[in-house]
């Protein structure tokens, strides 16, 4: 079959052995790749008895049938595991080059099991898999390690953890290609728990395409569509994702000082316009990406990729900090240490509120840019106060008796969009299968930017249908795997056509969305099996009970209950949020329970 | 007079971040804005309507009605999508993609 390599690499670190076997192609047809395939495999491999940081947990690296074909943004890949931060199913995906190289090495999936007795790193050169002693690499930071292991963007690509992953921080990321991140939910801690420092890949295979002529045409058409869209051809390349800072602040939906306010007086100083004018060196892009949203920024101390909007917000508005160089440096430091920027920034903000209110004996204060770098260092190495912050805001706030001050959903820190000013975003956070996240669907399109059409962001009734659609489409795109930004210029139907041309299997738009719905329901089943229930489909009390005192969102809290009821009905789940048998049968999931 | 704030590339085009203008409605304010900043002509309005994907707010609330009343105390914010967009006149050959060659970024507005 074309598109897929039809091969799984299964590595056991305990015995330092590996085997390869065929990918179940019926499973591949139903779940495609990336996030969907990862979730399906995790269902079989990791049950509720498994501690996320035990050898029995697995890391499942997946690419998709489009990966490395040259289709626009076909560089991405996923890691799936049970999250040590949330205890839920976790998928994180990343761009850059590693995913393309992994596909070229001849595999669709790599499962990593067990735990090495001593630190190791793995080298993959197609069929040759080598386990190397990593004792002398343990302790190295990401940038130096990536260079030492021979990163070469088109030939040899490095994926690794930094000190945060080694020290089992539950907000540790896995980094690839130096500054790209499988960031959220703590996959770096799972890798650290296995004593696995790095995976280096060199590949030489070409992905076979079923209908090359049709594929070329769609490639050409997609290029035209991306070029014709002002968002993908100009907004993202010119200002990057940080262009959202001013607009979110203007409408009163920019979470500020641990969500105590919804507008930040220093937003202009940390905006995309400011970043572009004063600190942008040049743009960069992932493999096969014509959008090129990556920023290369430079301060007196650092030069590197980013920061993205969410990272700028996390260390900026959320911490009450308007010092853009300090934010750029905090972002770079997180990449070097292997920390998730969103969770790190929001956890520091939580610490600042706990400290200012006298609940925690520390001198953390909102607005103190000078505290960012030392606190991040302390978190990665679990030193002093950092040991309290290293496991995310919910564990921190719980330890000090105020779990309500963690701005998280299911234990994962929410990103920048304050849902009191975007009701649909609130429902999205509450129902996200991996916790507070803007990548499981994002209502900023319809509720703020008018994409594809502007809807009332304060409207409650009827909002769930938009959320469900966005979640399903998001799960489908994550399973292809391509970058969600392409969807700003290219309609879903194109993805179905491209997938058909590559695999030779007919997918239409409806089937693509159904794949997303199947993935979403499977993830829900996984979380239910782990003991999660409708009581976990909620938000911090602050967002449900404390209305902003001023600004455009003044007087609004998230009206979650009516939206949630409507959402369950729309998903064909019962009143307790459990998928009904008829829905599971329709999606081909009934046999799993 | 209402205050108009411009964002992203509108600032470079207009040569300013903000300005005070006259006008009793959003439509009148936008017309006055174009009169004061002729470089914005055709960018914000098209056939008498706000161009697609432009976000305009009055005091932070989305405004789509050009007849919306504005007063001296109001703040109008204009966010472009960014304006324009064009098809790429010189597509790269497929062989370049397949060879793994990184996309040669061409700076602002690659298309």
Short mmCIF file of N, CA and C in Angstrom, two decimals, chain A residues 211-285:
data_model
loop_
_atom_site.label_atom_id
_atom_site.label_comp_id
_atom_site.label_asym_id
_atom_site.label_seq_id
_atom_site.Cartn_x
_atom_site.Cartn_y
_atom_site.Cartn_z
N UNK A 211 -1.11 8.00 -6.74
CA UNK A 211 -1.45 8.70 -7.98
C UNK A 211 -0.60 9.98 -8.07
N UNK A 212 0.64 9.84 -8.53
CA UNK A 212 1.56 10.99 -8.52
C UNK A 212 1.05 12.20 -9.30
N UNK A 213 0.36 11.97 -10.40
CA UNK A 213 -0.10 13.12 -11.20
C UNK A 213 -1.15 13.92 -10.45
N UNK A 214 -2.10 13.19 -9.84
CA UNK A 214 -3.13 13.88 -9.05
C UNK A 214 -2.50 14.57 -7.85
N UNK A 215 -1.53 13.90 -7.24
CA UNK A 215 -0.85 14.48 -6.09
C UNK A 215 -0.15 15.78 -6.48
N UNK A 216 0.54 15.77 -7.63
CA UNK A 216 1.24 16.99 -8.08
C UNK A 216 0.26 18.13 -8.29
N UNK A 217 -0.87 17.79 -8.86
CA UNK A 217 -1.88 18.82 -9.10
C UNK A 217 -2.37 19.42 -7.77
N UNK A 218 -2.63 18.54 -6.80
CA UNK A 218 -3.12 19.01 -5.50
C UNK A 218 -2.04 19.81 -4.76
N UNK A 219 -0.80 19.41 -4.95
CA UNK A 219 0.32 20.15 -4.36
C UNK A 219 0.33 21.57 -4.92
N UNK A 220 0.17 21.65 -6.23
CA UNK A 220 0.17 22.95 -6.91
C UNK A 220 -1.03 23.79 -6.45
N UNK A 221 -2.19 23.15 -6.37
CA UNK A 221 -3.40 23.87 -5.96
C UNK A 221 -3.28 24.35 -4.51
N UNK A 222 -2.72 23.53 -3.67
CA UNK A 222 -2.56 23.92 -2.28
C UNK A 222 -1.63 25.11 -2.16
N UNK A 223 -0.56 25.10 -2.95
CA UNK A 223 0.35 26.25 -2.93
C UNK A 223 -0.39 27.52 -3.31
N UNK A 224 -1.25 27.42 -4.30
CA UNK A 224 -2.00 28.61 -4.72
C UNK A 224 -2.94 29.08 -3.61
N UNK A 225 -3.60 28.12 -2.97
CA UNK A 225 -4.54 28.48 -1.90
C UNK A 225 -3.82 29.12 -0.72
N UNK A 226 -2.68 28.56 -0.35
CA UNK A 226 -1.93 29.14 0.78
C UNK A 226 -1.41 30.53 0.42
N UNK A 227 -1.05 30.69 -0.85
CA UNK A 227 -0.56 32.01 -1.29
C UNK A 227 -1.69 33.03 -1.38
N UNK A 228 -2.88 32.54 -1.67
CA UNK A 228 -4.02 33.45 -1.81
C UNK A 228 -4.61 33.85 -0.48
N UNK A 229 -4.37 33.07 0.55
CA UNK A 229 -4.92 33.41 1.86
C UNK A 229 -4.05 34.46 2.52
N UNK A 230 -4.62 35.58 2.90
CA UNK A 230 -3.82 36.62 3.57
C UNK A 230 -3.26 36.15 4.90
N UNK A 231 -3.89 35.16 5.51
CA UNK A 231 -3.40 34.67 6.79
C UNK A 231 -2.12 33.87 6.64
N UNK A 232 -2.14 32.94 5.67
CA UNK A 232 -0.97 32.07 5.53
C UNK A 232 0.12 32.68 4.66
N UNK A 233 -0.23 33.65 3.83
CA UNK A 233 0.80 34.24 2.96
C UNK A 233 1.39 35.51 3.55
N UNK A 234 0.64 36.18 4.44
CA UNK A 234 1.17 37.44 4.93
C UNK A 234 1.13 37.58 6.45
N UNK A 235 -0.02 37.32 7.07
CA UNK A 235 -0.12 37.57 8.51
C UNK A 235 0.88 36.73 9.29
N UNK A 236 0.88 35.42 9.05
CA UNK A 236 1.78 34.55 9.81
C UNK A 236 3.25 34.77 9.45
N UNK A 237 3.61 34.88 8.14
CA UNK A 237 5.01 35.14 7.84
C UNK A 237 5.51 36.49 8.35
N UNK A 238 4.66 37.51 8.30
CA UNK A 238 5.14 38.84 8.67
C UNK A 238 5.22 39.06 10.17
N UNK A 239 4.23 38.56 10.89
CA UNK A 239 4.19 38.87 12.32
C UNK A 239 4.20 37.63 13.21
N UNK A 240 4.12 36.45 12.63
CA UNK A 240 4.10 35.24 13.43
C UNK A 240 2.84 35.15 14.27
N UNK A 241 2.78 34.13 15.10
CA UNK A 241 1.56 33.92 15.89
C UNK A 241 1.36 35.00 16.94
N UNK A 242 2.45 35.71 17.29
CA UNK A 242 2.33 36.74 18.34
C UNK A 242 1.47 37.91 17.89
N UNK A 243 1.11 37.93 16.60
CA UNK A 243 0.22 38.98 16.12
C UNK A 243 -1.12 38.93 16.86
N UNK A 244 -1.41 37.81 17.51
CA UNK A 244 -2.68 37.68 18.24
C UNK A 244 -2.70 38.48 19.54
N UNK A 245 -1.53 38.90 20.03
CA UNK A 245 -1.48 39.52 21.36
C UNK A 245 -2.39 40.73 21.46
N UNK A 246 -2.24 41.66 20.54
CA UNK A 246 -3.02 42.90 20.63
C UNK A 246 -4.52 42.66 20.46
N UNK A 247 -4.86 41.76 19.55
CA UNK A 247 -6.30 41.56 19.32
C UNK A 247 -6.96 40.88 20.52
N UNK A 248 -6.28 39.89 21.11
CA UNK A 248 -6.87 39.23 22.27
C UNK A 248 -6.99 40.20 23.44
N UNK A 249 -6.01 41.07 23.56
CA UNK A 249 -6.07 42.07 24.62
C UNK A 249 -7.19 43.08 24.36
N UNK A 250 -7.30 43.48 23.11
CA UNK A 250 -8.32 44.47 22.75
C UNK A 250 -9.73 43.98 23.08
N UNK A 251 -9.99 42.72 22.85
CA UNK A 251 -11.36 42.21 23.08
C UNK A 251 -11.57 41.73 24.51
N UNK A 252 -10.55 41.86 25.34
CA UNK A 252 -10.73 41.45 26.73
C UNK A 252 -10.75 39.96 26.92
N UNK A 253 -9.90 39.25 26.21
CA UNK A 253 -9.83 37.80 26.37
C UNK A 253 -8.37 37.34 26.50
N UNK A 254 -7.53 38.24 27.01
CA UNK A 254 -6.13 37.89 27.24
C UNK A 254 -5.94 37.65 28.73
N UNK A 255 -5.83 36.39 29.10
CA UNK A 255 -5.68 36.05 30.52
C UNK A 255 -4.47 36.77 31.09
N UNK A 256 -4.64 37.41 32.22
CA UNK A 256 -3.59 38.26 32.78
C UNK A 256 -3.43 38.00 34.28
N UNK A 257 -2.17 37.92 34.72
CA UNK A 257 -1.82 37.68 36.13
C UNK A 257 -2.61 36.49 36.70
N UNK A 258 -2.34 35.36 36.13
CA UNK A 258 -2.99 34.12 36.56
C UNK A 258 -4.51 34.22 36.43
N UNK A 259 -4.96 34.80 35.33
CA UNK A 259 -6.38 34.93 35.03
C UNK A 259 -7.14 35.81 36.03
N UNK A 260 -6.41 36.72 36.70
CA UNK A 260 -7.12 37.64 37.59
C UNK A 260 -7.76 38.78 36.81
N UNK A 261 -7.19 39.10 35.64
CA UNK A 261 -7.77 40.09 34.74
C UNK A 261 -7.84 39.50 33.33
N UNK A 262 -8.53 40.23 32.46
CA UNK A 262 -8.64 39.76 31.07
C UNK A 262 -8.02 40.74 30.08
N UNK A 263 -7.37 41.77 30.58
CA UNK A 263 -6.61 42.68 29.72
C UNK A 263 -5.31 43.03 30.43
N UNK A 264 -4.24 43.17 29.62
CA UNK A 264 -2.91 43.46 30.17
C UNK A 264 -2.45 44.81 29.65
N UNK A 265 -2.14 45.70 30.56
CA UNK A 265 -1.75 47.06 30.18
C UNK A 265 -0.42 47.06 29.41
N UNK A 266 0.35 45.98 29.51
CA UNK A 266 1.64 45.92 28.82
C UNK A 266 1.60 45.11 27.53
N UNK A 267 0.40 44.85 27.01
CA UNK A 267 0.28 43.97 25.84
C UNK A 267 1.04 44.52 24.63
N UNK A 268 0.95 45.81 24.41
CA UNK A 268 1.61 46.40 23.24
C UNK A 268 3.13 46.14 23.28
N UNK A 269 3.69 46.19 24.47
CA UNK A 269 5.15 46.01 24.61
C UNK A 269 5.60 44.58 24.33
N UNK A 270 4.67 43.63 24.35
CA UNK A 270 5.05 42.23 24.09
C UNK A 270 4.32 41.70 22.86
N UNK A 271 3.90 42.61 21.99
CA UNK A 271 3.08 42.23 20.82
C UNK A 271 3.93 41.74 19.66
N UNK A 272 3.27 41.17 18.68
CA UNK A 272 3.95 40.74 17.46
C UNK A 272 4.56 41.91 16.72
N UNK A 273 3.88 43.04 16.77
CA UNK A 273 4.41 44.23 16.11
C UNK A 273 5.74 44.64 16.74
N UNK A 274 5.79 44.61 18.08
CA UNK A 274 7.01 45.00 18.80
C UNK A 274 8.13 43.98 18.54
N UNK A 275 7.76 42.71 18.55
CA UNK A 275 8.74 41.65 18.31
C UNK A 275 9.35 41.81 16.91
N UNK A 276 8.50 42.07 15.93
CA UNK A 276 8.97 42.20 14.56
C UNK A 276 9.86 43.43 14.39
N UNK A 277 9.44 44.51 15.01
CA UNK A 277 10.19 45.77 14.83
C UNK A 277 11.56 45.75 15.50
N UNK A 278 11.64 45.14 16.68
CA UNK A 278 12.87 45.30 17.47
C UNK A 278 13.73 44.04 17.60
N UNK A 279 13.14 42.86 17.47
CA UNK A 279 13.91 41.66 17.81
C UNK A 279 13.96 40.59 16.72
N UNK A 280 13.18 40.78 15.66
CA UNK A 280 13.15 39.76 14.60
C UNK A 280 14.42 39.82 13.76
N UNK A 281 15.08 38.68 13.61
CA UNK A 281 16.25 38.60 12.74
C UNK A 281 15.81 38.16 11.35
N UNK A 282 15.05 37.10 11.30
CA UNK A 282 14.56 36.57 10.03
C UNK A 282 13.46 35.55 10.31
N UNK A 283 12.82 35.11 9.27
CA UNK A 283 11.85 34.02 9.39
C UNK A 283 12.55 32.69 9.14
N UNK A 284 11.88 31.65 9.54
CA UNK A 284 12.38 30.31 9.24
C UNK A 284 11.16 29.41 9.03
N UNK A 285 11.39 28.20 8.57
CA UNK A 285 10.24 27.32 8.36
C UNK A 285 10.62 25.88 8.60
#
